[in-house]
XYZ file of C-alpha atoms in Angstrom:
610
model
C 12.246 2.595 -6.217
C 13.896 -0.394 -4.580
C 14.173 -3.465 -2.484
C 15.653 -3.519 0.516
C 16.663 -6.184 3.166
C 19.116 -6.872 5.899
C 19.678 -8.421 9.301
C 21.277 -7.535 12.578
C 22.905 -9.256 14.770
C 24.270 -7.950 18.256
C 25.622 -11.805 19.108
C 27.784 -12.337 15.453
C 30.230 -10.925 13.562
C 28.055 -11.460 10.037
C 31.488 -11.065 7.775
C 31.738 -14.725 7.699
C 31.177 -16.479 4.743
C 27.533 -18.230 5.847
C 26.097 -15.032 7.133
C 27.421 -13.658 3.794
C 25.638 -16.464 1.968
C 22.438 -15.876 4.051
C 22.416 -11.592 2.938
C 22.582 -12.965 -0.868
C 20.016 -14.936 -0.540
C 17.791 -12.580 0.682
C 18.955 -9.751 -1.403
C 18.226 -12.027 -4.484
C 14.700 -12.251 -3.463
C 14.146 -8.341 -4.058
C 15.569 -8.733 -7.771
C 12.320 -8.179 -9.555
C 11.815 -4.793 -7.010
C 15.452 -3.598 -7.832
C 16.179 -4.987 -11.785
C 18.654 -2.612 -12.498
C 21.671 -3.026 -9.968
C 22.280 -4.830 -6.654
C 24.428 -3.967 -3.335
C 25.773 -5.344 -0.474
C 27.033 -3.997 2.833
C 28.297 -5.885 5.761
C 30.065 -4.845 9.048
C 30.571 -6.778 12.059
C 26.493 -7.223 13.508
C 25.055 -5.397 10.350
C 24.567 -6.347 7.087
C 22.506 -4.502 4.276
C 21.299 -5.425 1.280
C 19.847 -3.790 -1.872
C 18.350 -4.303 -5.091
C 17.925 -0.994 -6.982
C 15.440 0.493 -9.748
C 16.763 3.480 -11.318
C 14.237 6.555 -11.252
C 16.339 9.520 -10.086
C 20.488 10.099 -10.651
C 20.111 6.708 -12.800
C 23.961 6.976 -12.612
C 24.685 8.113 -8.861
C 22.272 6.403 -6.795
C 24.085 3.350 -6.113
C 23.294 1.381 -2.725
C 23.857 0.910 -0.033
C 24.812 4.724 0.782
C 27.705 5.626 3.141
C 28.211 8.953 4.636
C 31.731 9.171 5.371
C 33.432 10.832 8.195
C 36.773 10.366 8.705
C 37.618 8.240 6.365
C 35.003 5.918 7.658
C 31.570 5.334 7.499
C 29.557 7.226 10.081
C 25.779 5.948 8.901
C 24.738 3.611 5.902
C 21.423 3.482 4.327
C 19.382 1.795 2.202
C 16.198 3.145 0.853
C 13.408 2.363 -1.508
C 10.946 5.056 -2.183
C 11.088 8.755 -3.443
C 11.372 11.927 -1.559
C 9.954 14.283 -3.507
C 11.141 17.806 -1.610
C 15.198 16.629 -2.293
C 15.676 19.319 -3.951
C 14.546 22.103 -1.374
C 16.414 19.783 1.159
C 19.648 19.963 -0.601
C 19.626 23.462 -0.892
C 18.612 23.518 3.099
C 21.739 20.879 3.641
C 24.216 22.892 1.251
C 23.521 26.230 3.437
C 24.343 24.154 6.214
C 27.617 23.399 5.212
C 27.122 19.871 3.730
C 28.709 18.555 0.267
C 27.275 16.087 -1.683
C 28.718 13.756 -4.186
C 25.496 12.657 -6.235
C 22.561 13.992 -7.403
C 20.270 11.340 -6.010
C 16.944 11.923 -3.118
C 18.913 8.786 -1.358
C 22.135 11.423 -0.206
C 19.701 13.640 0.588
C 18.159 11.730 3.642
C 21.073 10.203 4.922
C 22.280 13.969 5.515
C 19.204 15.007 6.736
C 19.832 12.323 9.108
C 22.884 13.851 10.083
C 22.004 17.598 10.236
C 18.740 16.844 11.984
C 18.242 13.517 13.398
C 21.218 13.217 15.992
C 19.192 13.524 18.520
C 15.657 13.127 17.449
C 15.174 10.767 14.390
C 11.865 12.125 14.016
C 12.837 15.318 13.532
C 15.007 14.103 10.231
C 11.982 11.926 9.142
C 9.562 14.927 9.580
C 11.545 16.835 6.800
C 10.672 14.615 4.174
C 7.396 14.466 1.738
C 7.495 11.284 -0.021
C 6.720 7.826 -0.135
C 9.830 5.449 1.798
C 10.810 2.837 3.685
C 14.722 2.512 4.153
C 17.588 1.539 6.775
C 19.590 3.378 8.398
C 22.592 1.747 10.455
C 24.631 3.815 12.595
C 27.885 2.562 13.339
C 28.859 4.456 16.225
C 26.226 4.099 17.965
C 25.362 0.724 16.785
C 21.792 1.424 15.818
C 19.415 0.870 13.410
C 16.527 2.645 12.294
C 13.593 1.141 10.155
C 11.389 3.874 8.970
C 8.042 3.922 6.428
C 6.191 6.840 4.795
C 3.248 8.242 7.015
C 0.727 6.503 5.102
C 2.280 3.337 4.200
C 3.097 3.352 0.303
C 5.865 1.573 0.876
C 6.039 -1.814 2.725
C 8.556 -2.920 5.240
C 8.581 -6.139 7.416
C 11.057 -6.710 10.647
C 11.576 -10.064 12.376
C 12.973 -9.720 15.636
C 15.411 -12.702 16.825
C 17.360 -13.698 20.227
C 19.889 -11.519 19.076
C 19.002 -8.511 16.840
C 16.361 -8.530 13.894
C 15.812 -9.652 10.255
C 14.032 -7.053 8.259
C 12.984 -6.372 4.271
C 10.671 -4.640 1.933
C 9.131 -8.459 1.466
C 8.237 -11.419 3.915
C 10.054 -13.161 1.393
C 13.289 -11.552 1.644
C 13.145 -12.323 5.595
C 11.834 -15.590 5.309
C 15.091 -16.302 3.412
C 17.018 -16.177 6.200
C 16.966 -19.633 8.284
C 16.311 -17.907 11.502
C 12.605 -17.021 9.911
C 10.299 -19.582 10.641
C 7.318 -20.001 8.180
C 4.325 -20.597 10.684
C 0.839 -19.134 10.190
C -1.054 -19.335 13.936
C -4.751 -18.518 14.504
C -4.152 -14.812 14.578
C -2.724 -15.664 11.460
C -5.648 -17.043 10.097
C -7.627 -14.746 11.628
C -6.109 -11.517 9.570
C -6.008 -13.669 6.207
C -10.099 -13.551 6.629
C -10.515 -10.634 7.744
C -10.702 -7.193 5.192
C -8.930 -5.307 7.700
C -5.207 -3.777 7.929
C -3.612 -4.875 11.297
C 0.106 -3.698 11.204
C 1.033 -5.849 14.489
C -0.232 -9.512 12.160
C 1.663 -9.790 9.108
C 0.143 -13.464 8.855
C 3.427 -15.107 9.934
C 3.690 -15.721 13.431
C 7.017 -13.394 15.019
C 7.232 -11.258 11.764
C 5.359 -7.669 12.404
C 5.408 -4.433 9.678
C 6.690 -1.193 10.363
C 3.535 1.176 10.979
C 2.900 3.981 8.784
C 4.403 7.621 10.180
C 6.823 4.838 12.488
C 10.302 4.365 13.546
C 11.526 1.314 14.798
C 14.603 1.645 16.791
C 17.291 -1.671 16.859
C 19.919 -1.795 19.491
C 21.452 -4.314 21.540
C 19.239 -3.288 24.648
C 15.780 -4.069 22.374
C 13.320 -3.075 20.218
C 11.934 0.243 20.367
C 8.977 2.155 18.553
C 8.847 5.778 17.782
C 5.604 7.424 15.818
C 6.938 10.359 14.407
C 3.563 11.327 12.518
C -0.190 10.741 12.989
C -3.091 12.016 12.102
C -4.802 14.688 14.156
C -7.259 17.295 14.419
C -6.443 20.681 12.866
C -8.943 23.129 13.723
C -10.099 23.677 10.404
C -11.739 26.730 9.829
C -11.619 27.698 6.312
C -14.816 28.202 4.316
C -16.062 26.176 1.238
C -14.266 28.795 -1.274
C -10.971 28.369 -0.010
C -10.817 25.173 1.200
C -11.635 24.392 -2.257
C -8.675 26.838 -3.509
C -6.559 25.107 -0.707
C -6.872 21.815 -2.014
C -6.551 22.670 -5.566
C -3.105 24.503 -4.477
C -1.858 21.165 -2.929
C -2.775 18.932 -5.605
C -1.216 21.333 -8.278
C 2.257 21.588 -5.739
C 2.223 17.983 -5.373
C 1.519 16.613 -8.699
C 4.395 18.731 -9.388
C 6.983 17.515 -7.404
C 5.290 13.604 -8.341
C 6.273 14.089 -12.172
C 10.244 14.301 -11.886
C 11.864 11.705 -13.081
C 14.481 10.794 -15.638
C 12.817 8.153 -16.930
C 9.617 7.802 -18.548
C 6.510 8.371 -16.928
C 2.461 7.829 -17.436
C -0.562 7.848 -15.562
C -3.415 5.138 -14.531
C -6.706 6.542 -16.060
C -9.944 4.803 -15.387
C -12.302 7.818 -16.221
C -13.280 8.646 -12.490
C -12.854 11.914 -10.946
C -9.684 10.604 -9.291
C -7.525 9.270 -12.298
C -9.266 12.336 -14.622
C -7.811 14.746 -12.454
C -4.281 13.548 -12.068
C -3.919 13.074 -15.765
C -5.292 16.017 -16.305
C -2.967 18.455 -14.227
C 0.082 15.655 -14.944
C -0.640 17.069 -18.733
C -0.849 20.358 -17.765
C 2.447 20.792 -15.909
C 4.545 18.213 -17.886
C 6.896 18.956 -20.963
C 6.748 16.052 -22.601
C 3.376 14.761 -23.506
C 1.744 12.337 -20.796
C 1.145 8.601 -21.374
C -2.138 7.346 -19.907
C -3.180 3.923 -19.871
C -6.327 1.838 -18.820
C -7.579 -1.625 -18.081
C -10.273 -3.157 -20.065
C -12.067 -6.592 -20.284
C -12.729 -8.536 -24.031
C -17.105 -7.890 -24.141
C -17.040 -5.369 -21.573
C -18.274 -2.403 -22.864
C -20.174 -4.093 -24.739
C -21.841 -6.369 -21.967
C -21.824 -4.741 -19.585
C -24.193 -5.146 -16.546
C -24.457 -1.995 -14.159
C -24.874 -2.403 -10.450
C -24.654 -0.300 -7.555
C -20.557 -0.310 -7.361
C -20.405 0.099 -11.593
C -23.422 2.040 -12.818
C -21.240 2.937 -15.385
C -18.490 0.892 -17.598
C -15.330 2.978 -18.177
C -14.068 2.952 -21.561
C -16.225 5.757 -23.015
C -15.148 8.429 -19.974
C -10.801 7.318 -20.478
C -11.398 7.904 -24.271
C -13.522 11.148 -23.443
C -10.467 12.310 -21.180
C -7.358 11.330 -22.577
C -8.489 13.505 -26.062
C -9.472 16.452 -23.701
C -6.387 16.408 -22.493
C -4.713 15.078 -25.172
C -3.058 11.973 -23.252
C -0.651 9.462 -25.735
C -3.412 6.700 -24.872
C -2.909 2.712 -24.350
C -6.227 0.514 -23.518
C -5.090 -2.697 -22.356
C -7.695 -5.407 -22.723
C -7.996 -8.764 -20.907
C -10.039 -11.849 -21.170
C -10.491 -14.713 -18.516
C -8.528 -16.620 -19.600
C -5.774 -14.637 -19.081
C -7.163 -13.445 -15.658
C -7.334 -17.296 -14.507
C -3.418 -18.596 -15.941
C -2.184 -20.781 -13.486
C 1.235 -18.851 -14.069
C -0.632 -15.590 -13.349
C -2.285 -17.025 -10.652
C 1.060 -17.929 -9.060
C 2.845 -14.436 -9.954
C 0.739 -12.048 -8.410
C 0.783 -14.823 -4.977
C 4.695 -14.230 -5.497
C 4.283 -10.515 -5.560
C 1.851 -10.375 -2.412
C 3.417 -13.052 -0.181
C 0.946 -13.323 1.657
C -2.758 -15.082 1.083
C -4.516 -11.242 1.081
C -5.943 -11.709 -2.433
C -8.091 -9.402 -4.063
C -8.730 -11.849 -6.827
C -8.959 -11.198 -10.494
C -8.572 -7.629 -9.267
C -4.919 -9.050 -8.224
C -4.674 -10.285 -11.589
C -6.145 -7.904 -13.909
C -3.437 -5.250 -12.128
C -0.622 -7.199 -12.410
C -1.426 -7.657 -16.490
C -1.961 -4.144 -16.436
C 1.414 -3.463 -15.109
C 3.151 -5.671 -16.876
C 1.944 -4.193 -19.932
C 2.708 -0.486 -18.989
C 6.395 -1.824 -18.136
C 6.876 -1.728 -22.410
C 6.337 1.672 -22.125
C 6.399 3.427 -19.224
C 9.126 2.773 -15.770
C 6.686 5.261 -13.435
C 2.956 6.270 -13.603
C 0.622 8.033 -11.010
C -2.166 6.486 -9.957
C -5.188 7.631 -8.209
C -5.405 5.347 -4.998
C -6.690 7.284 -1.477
C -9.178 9.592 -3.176
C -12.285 7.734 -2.219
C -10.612 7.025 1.562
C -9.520 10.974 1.804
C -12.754 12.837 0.058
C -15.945 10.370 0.514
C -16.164 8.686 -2.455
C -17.516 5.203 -1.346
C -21.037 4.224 -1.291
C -19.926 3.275 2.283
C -19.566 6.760 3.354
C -23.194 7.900 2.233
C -25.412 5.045 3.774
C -26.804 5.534 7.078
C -26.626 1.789 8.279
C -22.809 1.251 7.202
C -22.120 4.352 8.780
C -23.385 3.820 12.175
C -23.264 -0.185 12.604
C -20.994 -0.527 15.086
C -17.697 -1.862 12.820
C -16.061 -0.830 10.167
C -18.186 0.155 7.716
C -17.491 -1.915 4.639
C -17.341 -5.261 6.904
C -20.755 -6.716 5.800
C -20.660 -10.483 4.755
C -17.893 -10.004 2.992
C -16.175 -12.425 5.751
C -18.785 -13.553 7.165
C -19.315 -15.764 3.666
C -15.961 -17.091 3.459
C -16.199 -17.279 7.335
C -19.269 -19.956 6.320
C -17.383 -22.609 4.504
C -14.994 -23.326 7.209
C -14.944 -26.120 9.563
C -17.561 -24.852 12.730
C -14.933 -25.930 15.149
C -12.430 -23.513 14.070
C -14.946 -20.975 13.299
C -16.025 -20.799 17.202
C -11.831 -21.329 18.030
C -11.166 -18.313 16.076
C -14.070 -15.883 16.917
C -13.555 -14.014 13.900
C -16.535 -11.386 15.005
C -14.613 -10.774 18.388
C -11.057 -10.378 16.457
C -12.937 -7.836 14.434
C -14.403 -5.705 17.191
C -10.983 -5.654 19.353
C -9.589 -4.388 16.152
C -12.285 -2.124 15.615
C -12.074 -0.593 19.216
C -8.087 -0.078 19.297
C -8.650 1.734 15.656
C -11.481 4.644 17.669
C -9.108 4.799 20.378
C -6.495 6.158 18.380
C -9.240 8.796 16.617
C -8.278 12.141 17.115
C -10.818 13.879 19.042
C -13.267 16.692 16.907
C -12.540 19.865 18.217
C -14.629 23.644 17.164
C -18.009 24.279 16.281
C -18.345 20.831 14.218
C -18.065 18.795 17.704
C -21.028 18.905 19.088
C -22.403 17.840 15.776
C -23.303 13.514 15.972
C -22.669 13.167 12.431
C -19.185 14.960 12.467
C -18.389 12.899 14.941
C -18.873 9.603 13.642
C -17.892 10.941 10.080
C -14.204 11.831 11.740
C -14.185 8.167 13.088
C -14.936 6.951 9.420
C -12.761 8.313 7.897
C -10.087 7.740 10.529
C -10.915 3.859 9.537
C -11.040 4.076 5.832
C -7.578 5.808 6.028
C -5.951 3.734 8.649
C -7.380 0.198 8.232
C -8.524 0.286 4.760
C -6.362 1.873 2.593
C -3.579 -0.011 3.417
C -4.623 -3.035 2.085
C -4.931 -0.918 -1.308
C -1.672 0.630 -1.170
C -0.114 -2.814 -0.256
C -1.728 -4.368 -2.950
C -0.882 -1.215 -6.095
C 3.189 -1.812 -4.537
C 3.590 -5.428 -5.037
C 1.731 -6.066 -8.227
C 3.520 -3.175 -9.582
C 7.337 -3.673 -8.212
C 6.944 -6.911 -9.168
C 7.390 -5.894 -12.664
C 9.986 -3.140 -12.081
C 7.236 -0.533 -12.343
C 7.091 2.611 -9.790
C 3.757 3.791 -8.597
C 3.536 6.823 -7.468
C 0.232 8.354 -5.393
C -0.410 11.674 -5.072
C -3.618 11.600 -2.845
C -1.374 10.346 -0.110
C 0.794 13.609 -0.017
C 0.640 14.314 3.969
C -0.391 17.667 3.550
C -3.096 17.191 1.354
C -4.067 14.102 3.981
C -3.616 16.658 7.128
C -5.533 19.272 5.676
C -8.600 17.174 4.060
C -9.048 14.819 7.005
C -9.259 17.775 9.397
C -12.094 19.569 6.690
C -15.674 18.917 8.319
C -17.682 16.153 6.480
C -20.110 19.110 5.834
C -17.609 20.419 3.562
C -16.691 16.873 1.917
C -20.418 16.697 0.753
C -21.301 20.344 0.604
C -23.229 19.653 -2.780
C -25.054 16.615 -2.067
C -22.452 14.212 -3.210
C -19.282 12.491 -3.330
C -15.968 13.617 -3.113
C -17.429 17.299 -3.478
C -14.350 19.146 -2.567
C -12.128 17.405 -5.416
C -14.940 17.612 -7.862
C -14.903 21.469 -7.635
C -11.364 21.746 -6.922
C -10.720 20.128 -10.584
C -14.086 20.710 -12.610
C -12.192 23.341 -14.512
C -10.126 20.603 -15.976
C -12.376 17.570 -17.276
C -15.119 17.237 -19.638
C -18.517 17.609 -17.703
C -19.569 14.104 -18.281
C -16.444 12.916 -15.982
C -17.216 15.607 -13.951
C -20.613 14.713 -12.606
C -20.230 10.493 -13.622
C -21.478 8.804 -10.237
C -18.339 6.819 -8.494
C -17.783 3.791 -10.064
C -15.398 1.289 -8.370
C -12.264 -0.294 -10.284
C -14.019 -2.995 -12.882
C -13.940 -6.344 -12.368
C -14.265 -8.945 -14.821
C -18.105 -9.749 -16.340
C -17.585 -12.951 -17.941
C -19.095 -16.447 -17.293
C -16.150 -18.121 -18.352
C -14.217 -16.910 -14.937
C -16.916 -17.993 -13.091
C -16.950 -21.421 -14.254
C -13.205 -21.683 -13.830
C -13.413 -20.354 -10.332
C -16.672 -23.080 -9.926
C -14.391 -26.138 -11.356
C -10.726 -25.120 -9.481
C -12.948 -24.978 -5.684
C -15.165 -27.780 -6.843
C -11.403 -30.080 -7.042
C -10.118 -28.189 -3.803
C -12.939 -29.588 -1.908
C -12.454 -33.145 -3.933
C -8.962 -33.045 -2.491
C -9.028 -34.288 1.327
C -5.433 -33.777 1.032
C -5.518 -30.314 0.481
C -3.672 -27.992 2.836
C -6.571 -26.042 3.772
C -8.539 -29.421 3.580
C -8.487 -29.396 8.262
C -10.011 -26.016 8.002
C -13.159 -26.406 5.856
C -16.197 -27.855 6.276
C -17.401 -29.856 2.779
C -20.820 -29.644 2.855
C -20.940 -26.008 4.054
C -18.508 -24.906 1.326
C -20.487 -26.638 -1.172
C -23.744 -24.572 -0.185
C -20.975 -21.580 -0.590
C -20.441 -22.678 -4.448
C -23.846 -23.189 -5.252
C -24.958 -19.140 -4.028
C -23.494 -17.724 -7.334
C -23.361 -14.196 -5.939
C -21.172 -15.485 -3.136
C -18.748 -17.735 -5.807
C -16.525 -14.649 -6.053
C -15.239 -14.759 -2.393
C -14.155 -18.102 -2.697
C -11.123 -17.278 -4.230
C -9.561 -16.289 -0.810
C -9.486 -19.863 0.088
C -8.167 -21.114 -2.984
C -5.336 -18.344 -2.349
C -4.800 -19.370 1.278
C -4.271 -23.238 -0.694
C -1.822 -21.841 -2.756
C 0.156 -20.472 -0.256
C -0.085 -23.039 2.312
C 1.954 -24.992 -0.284
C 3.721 -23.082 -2.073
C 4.998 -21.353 0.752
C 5.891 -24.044 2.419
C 3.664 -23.012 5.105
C 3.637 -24.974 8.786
C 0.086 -24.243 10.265
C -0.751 -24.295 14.002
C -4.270 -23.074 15.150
């Protein structure tokens, strides 16, 4: 796992010694991403950078990657991610007459790229299962590729200027470079309050992300976009029996192919169906004995308060497991205090970059992580489950399933939406950003096809899920990366194998639910596995903290925000409707999006035009 980062420039010959100066500065941003060794590349309008993590060939692997051909270099890559089917390529590649010189995934795709993408990139992309986002600068033909994983695991962020493009794994490693400029516009503002993933607004006006299953294409004529993967309809036509078998067969496969490494490795395990299982087949197929680890609050257990998204706490389900299975076990246990250090606070902003915060859920991860990092460099964690098998509360309610949004938008911004100055409420039109996103997301739904279409409810259960995978997720899987690279720690997510995607998403919803509840395909695909009591616990969403004393800190840090007429976010917000916000305790929760959208307005040095 990696950072990556670079800039092109059609116009420039970026050997001199500022352009130089400009690639090490934005190199240096992706330290924390790449701790163990750093790499340069530069070449009259290209120049790559890379910050490296050492998971596979810890010796070999060194970036950026050159495939020579006569004596020169033909194509140079750099690449963050994991492709976990190297080997079966390299055997492909070998057959085909190539020799490699290291034992690393990375000279694997840059091969591939030769052997298959010459004339189709997509065709090279297609061949590989994995989670990525890399580089790939072709010096004959002067091109370069930016390319992410088909789900988006990985992040990636291009800047296009007059003359070429700026891209990175980070807004911060572009924004490094002078030619970014740091502006947040009303579209801006409009995705920072909104719970929705919109790959064309990364919150800084000009800079865009690369869009899962995507290739962007660089050249000196423009900018070009390629999809080389998407989700469609399949047909499916298996019964319950073996699409239960089927997905067993994949997860087995591609838990697999997840555990190599040559360093140590561990899973996430909160007691749920999703983490259970992964642990429990990670045990089952590795040779050393699996690390598990889980996040716990000081009083928890003890106090704990069930509601509709945590009937049930945690702790006594991970201890249940991890002796089934017989797991080498860590519970990591936090208190508010902890969750609400300014220093904290200010490191998991660092790692996200942008003002999407997820609160002490932010916080509680990063801790998490950091602790793991003493003992473990990759784990597998259990994110996509719930989007890819049912498993919210979201998917089982009538009225979220038919309103006509997204399903989990509620007041969720509509309460946030509340405090802000009524002005800039009706200049944004936050409910009309919301429905153009929502109608571009159905028109990209592929359409239901067999007996199951002329069904309503399939059809509006293939449109859910379509959301949850493509406008939901993402915000998860952005969020697991960066609080995790930030501490040098790879994440690894099985449930976002392709195939296992493909082949669920196309299942009909009668077969998701065939037993009257959640996630019914992976609960009898693994029952076999888990203790009973994990295997019929009700979903229970990832805790949060129950504890006055991080209520009263959020109460007294908004309370001087809204003191503070010199704030930052002080234009946008209205006082006396963002008071009536902090005095609805069930709402005080969401008002740590504004205090994050303070932070980095400042720290960020953040120029705002609306």
């Amino acid at each position: 796992m990696c950072g990556i980062c670079g800039w092109i420039d059609f116009d420039r010959d970026l050997r001199s010694p500022d352009a130089r100066r400009e690639l090490a500065h934005m190199t240096a941003t992706m330290a924390y991403r790449g701790p163990d060794d750093e790499g340069t590349w530069i070449d009259g309008p290209a120049a790559l950078g890379h910050r490296r993590l050492a998971v596979i060939d810890l010796e070999g692997g060194r970036q950026p990657m050159t495939l020579q051909e006569d004596g020169r270099p033909a194509l140079v890559l750099v690449y963050g991610g994991e492709t976990y089917n190297y080997r079966e390529l390299r055997q492909r590649l070998v057959a085909l007459g190539h020799r490699f010189d290291t034992s690393s995934d990375t000279e694997v795709v840059l091969h591939a790229h030769r052997e298959w993408g010459c004339r189709d990139p997509c065709t090279a992309v297609g061949e590989l299962n994995g989670m990525f986002a890399y580089a790939l600068w072709d010096t004959a033909k002067r091109e370069l590729l930016l390319v992410r994983d088909r789900l988006g695991i990985k992040p990636l962020y291009y800047y296009p200027t007059q003359h070429g493009v700026l891209f990175g794994s980070e807004p911060k490693a572009i924004l490094a470079n002078g030619l970014a400029e740091r502006i947040m516009d009303a579209d801006g503002l409009r995705r920072t309050l909104s719970f929705v993933a919109d790959p064309h607004n990364t919150v800084f006006r000009g800079m865009r992300e690369v869009r899962p299953g995507h290739i962007v294409r660089v050249t000196c004529d423009g900018i070009q976009q390629m999809t080389y993967w998407q989700l469609t309809d399949s047909g499916h036509t298996d019964d319950v029996p073996t699409t239960v078998r089927r997905v067993r067969e994949l997860l087995e496969d591609t838990v697999q192919r997840q555990l190599i490494a040559d360093v140590p490795l561990g899973t996430l395990l909160s007691g749920g169906l999703d983490s259970s299982a992964l642990t429990a087949l990670a045990a089952r197929f590795s040779d050393e004995r699996i690390r598990s680890f889980a996040v716990d609050f000081a009083g928890y257990t003890e106090n704990f308060i069930p509601g509709p998204w945590h009937p049930t706490p945690d702790g006594p389900y991970v201890h249940e497991v991890a002796k089934s299975v017989g797991t080498d076990h860590t519970d990591i246990t936090l208190s508010a205090h902890e969750l609400m250090d300014p220093n904290v606070r200010a490191a998991t902003l660092h790692a996200r970059d942008l003002p999407l915060t997820m609160g002490d859920f932010d916080s509680s991860l990063y801790l998490l992580v950091q602790a793991i990092g003493q003992h473990s460099t990759v784990v597998l964690s259990g994110e996509a489950a719930d989007e890819l098998f049912g498993g919210y509360l979201w998917f089982h309610d009538p009225a979220h399933v038919q309103r006509n949004t997204f399903p989990w938008i509620e007041d969720r911004g509509d309460i946030v939406w509340r405090s802000l100055d009524h002005g800039l409420v009706e200049k944004l039109d936050l409910p009309g950003y919301l429905d153009e996103q929502y109608r571009w997301a159905l028109s990209e739904v592929p359409t239901l096809t067999g007996p199951a279409s002329t069904d309503p409810q399939e059809r509006r259960m293939r449109e859910v899920c379509y959301l949850f995978l493509t406008r939901y997720l993402p915000r998860l899987l952005d969020r697991k990366d960066r609080m995790s690279m930030a501490l040098g720690l790879e994440v690894r997510v099985p449930y976002c194998d392709h195939r296992l995607v493909e082949y669920v998403f196309g299942t009909p919803w009668a077969h998701k639910t065939f037993d009257g509840r959640e996630k019914s395909l992976l609960r009898a695909a693994t029952a076999d596995l888990l203790p009973q009591s994990v295997v019929q616990r009700v979903k229970s969403a990832f805790p949060g903290i129950q504890d006055a004393a991080y209520d009263r800190m959020l109460r007294t840090r908004f309370t001087a925000l809204l003191n503070d007429r010199n704030a930052a976010v002080a234009p946008l917000l209205s006082v006396d409707r963002s008071r009536a916000l902090l005095n609805a305790t069930d709402n005080l929760r969401r008002v740590e999006r504004i205090l994050t959208l303070q932070d980095f307005l400042t720290d960020y040095n953040v120029s705002l035009t609306i």
